[in-house]
CSV table of C-alpha atoms in Angstrom, one decimal:
chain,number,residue,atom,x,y,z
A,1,UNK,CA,126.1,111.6,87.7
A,2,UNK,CA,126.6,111.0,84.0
A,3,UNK,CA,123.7,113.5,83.2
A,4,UNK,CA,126.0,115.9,85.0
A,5,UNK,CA,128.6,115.4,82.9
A,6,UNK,CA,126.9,116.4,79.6
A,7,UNK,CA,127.3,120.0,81.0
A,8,UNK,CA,131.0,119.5,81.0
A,9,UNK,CA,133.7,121.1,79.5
A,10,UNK,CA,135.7,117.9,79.0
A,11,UNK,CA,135.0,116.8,76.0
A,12,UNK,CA,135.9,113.6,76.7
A,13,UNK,CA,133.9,113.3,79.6
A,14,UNK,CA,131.2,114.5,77.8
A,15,UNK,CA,131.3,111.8,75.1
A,16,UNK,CA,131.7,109.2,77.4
A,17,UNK,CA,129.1,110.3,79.6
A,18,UNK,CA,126.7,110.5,76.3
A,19,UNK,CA,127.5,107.5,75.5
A,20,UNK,CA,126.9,105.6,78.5
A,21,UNK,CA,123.3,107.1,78.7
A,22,UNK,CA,122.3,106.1,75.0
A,23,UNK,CA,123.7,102.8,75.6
A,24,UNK,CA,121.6,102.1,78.8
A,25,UNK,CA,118.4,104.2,77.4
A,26,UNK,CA,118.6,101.8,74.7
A,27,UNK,CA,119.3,98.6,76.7
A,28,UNK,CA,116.4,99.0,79.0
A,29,UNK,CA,114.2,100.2,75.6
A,30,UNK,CA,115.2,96.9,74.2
A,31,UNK,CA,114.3,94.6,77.2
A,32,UNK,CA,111.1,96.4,77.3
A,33,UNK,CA,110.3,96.0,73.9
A,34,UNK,CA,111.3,92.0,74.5
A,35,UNK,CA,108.9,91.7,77.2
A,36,UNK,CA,105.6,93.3,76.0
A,37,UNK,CA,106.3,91.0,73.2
A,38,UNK,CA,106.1,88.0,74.7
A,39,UNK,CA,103.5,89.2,77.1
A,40,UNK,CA,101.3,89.8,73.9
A,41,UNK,CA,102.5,87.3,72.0
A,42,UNK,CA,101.1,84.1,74.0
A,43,UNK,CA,98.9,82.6,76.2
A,44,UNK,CA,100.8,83.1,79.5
A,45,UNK,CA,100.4,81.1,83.2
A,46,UNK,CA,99.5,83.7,85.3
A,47,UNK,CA,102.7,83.6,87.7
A,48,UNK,CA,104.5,83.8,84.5
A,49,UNK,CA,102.6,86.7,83.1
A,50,UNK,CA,102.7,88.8,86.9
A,51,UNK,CA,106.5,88.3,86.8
A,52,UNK,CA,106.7,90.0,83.0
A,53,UNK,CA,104.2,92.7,84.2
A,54,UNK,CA,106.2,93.1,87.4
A,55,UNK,CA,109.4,93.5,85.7
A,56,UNK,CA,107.8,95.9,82.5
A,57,UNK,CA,106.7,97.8,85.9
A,58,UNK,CA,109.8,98.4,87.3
A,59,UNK,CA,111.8,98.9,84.0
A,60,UNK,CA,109.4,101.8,82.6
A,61,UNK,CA,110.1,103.4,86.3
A,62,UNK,CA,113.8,103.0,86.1
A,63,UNK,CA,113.7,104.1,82.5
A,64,UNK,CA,111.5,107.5,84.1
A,65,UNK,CA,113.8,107.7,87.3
A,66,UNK,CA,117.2,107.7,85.1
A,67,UNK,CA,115.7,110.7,83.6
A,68,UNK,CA,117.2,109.5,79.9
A,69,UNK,CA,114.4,112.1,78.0
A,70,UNK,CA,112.6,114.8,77.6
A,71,UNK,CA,109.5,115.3,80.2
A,72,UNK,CA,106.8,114.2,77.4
A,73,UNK,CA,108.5,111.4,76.8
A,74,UNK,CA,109.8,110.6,80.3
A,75,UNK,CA,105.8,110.9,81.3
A,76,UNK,CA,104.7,108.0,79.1
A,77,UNK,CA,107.4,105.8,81.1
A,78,UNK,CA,105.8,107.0,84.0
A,79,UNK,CA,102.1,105.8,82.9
A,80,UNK,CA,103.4,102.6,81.7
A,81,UNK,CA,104.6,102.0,84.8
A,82,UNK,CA,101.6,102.3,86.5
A,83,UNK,CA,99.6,100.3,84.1
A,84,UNK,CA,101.8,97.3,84.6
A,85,UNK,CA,101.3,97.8,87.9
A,86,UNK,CA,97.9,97.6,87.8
A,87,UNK,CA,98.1,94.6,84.9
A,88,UNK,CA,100.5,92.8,87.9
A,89,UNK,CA,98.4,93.6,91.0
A,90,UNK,CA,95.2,92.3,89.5
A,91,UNK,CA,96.7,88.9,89.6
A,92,UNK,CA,98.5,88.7,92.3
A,93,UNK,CA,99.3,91.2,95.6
A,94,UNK,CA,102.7,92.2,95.7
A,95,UNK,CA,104.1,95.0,98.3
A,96,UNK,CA,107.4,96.1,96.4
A,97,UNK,CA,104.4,97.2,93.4
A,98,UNK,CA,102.5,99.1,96.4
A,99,UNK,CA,105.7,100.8,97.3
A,100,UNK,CA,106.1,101.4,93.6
A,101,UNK,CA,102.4,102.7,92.7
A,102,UNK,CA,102.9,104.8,95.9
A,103,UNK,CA,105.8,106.7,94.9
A,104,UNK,CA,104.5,107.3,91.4
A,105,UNK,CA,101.5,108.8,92.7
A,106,UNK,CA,104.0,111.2,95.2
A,107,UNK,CA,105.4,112.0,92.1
A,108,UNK,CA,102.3,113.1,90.3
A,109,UNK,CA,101.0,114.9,93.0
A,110,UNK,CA,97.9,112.3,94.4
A,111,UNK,CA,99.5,112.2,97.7
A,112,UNK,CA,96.4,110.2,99.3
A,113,UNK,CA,96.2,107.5,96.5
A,114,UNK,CA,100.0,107.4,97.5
A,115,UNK,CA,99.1,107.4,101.2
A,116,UNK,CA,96.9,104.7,100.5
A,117,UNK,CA,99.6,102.4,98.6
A,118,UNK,CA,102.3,103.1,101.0
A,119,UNK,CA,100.1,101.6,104.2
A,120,UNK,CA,99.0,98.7,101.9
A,121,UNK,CA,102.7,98.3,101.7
A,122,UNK,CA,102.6,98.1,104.8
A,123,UNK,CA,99.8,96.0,105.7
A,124,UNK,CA,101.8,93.4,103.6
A,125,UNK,CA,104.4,92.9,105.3
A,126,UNK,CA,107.2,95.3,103.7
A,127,UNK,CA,110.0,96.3,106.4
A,128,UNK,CA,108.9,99.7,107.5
A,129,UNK,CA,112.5,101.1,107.0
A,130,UNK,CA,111.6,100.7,102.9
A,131,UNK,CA,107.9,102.5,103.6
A,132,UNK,CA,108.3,105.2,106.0
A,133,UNK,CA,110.5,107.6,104.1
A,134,UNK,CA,107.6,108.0,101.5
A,135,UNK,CA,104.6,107.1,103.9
A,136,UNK,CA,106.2,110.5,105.9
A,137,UNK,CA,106.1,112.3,103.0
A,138,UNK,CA,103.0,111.7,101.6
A,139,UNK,CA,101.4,112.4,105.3
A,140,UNK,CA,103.4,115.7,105.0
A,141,UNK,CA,102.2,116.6,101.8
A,142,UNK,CA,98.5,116.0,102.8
A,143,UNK,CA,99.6,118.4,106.1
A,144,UNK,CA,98.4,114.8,108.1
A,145,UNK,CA,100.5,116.7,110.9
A,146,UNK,CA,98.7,114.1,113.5
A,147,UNK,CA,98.8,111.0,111.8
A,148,UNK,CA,102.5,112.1,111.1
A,149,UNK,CA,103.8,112.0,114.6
A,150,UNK,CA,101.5,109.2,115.2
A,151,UNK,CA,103.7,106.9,112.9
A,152,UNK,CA,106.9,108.5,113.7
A,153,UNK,CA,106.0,107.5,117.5
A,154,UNK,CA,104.9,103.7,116.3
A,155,UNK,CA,108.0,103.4,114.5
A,156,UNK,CA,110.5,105.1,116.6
A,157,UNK,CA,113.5,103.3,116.5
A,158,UNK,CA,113.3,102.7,112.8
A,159,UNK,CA,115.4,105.2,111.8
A,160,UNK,CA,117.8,107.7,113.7
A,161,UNK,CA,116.5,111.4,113.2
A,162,UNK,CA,118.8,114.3,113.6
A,163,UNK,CA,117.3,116.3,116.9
A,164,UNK,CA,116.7,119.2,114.9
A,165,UNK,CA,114.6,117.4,112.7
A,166,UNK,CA,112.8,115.7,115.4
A,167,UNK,CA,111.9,119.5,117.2
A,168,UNK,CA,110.5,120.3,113.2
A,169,UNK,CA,108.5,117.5,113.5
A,170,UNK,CA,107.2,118.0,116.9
A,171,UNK,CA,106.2,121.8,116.0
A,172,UNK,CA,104.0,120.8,113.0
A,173,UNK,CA,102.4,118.8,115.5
C-alpha cells in the first residue's frame, strides 16, 4: 500500500508514505543488526541461540517480503533468511522455518526443495490450511498434476474452492 503511494500525485501522501517505509526499513535493519550482535557476541544456550536465529530468519524475510529495496539488495535479505534458517533448523526442528524455507525456495524457482519443505511442514504437525496453498503450488509448478489432486482429495474440506477452480483442477488431472 504505502509502496503505492510513492507513485502518487499527493505530495503529501507521497511524503508520508516515504516516510513510513524508511522508518520501518530502518527499524527492522536496526533489530537485525541487534541480534546478529548478540548471536556473535557470546556463548549462547542453544534454545536461546534457535530463538535469535529463528527471529533473524523471519526478520531478513519480512525485510525481502516488504519489498523496502532494490532487487540486489532485496536478494541478500532473501539468502540471509535462508541461512538462519538453516543456522535454526540444525538445532532444533521447527515447522513455521519449513513453511518458511519452502516458500523461499518457491520464490527462487527450486520448486522440489520447496516441495520437500512444505510436506516436512507437514509431517510436523503444521495445520494444513497454513501448508496447502504453497504445497499446491509448488506441485503445480513441478506439473505434479497427480500428486496435486491426490492432496486436494486428502484435504478436501480444508478449504472452500470456487467450482470453476475445482473443474481447472480436475482437467490438469
Amino acid at each position: 500500500f504505502f509502496k503505492e503511494l510513492l507513485f502518487s500525485d499527493n505530495d503529501e501522501l507521497r511524503l508520508l508514505a516515504n516516510s513510513y517505509l524508511k522508518n520501518a526499513e530502518k527499524y527492522l535493519q536496526e533489530l537485525t543488526y541487534e541480534l546478529e550482535k548478540n548471536l556473535e557476541g557470546q556463548d549462547l544456550e542453544k534454545d536461546v541461540k534457535f530463538f535469535v536465529c529463528r527471529a533473524l530468519a523471519f526478520l531478513n524475510w519480512d525485510v525481502y517480503y516488504l519489498g523496502f529495496m532494490e532487487e540486489q539488495i532485496a536478494k541478500k535479505y532473501l539468502d540471509s533468511a535462508k541461512e538462519y534458517v538453516i543456522k535454526a533448523l540444525e538445532i532444533k526442528e521447527d515447522p513455521s522455518l519449513y513453511l518458511l524455507m519452502g516458500r523461499m525456495e518457491l520464490i527462487s524457482g527450486d520448486y522440489q526443495r520447496a516441495y520437500q519443505h512444505f510436506k516436512r511442514t507437514l509431517d510436523l504437525g503444521m495445520e494444513p490450511v497454513k501448508v496447502l496453498p504453497y504445497l499446491l503450488e509448488a506441485l503445480y509448478k513441478l506439473r505434479n498434476f497427480k500428486e496435486l489432486k491426490q492432496v486436494s482429495e486428502k484435504h478436501r474440506g480444508t478449504y472452500s474452492v470456487n467450482p470453476k477452480k475445482m473443474a481447472m483442477i480436475s482437467a490438469w488431472v
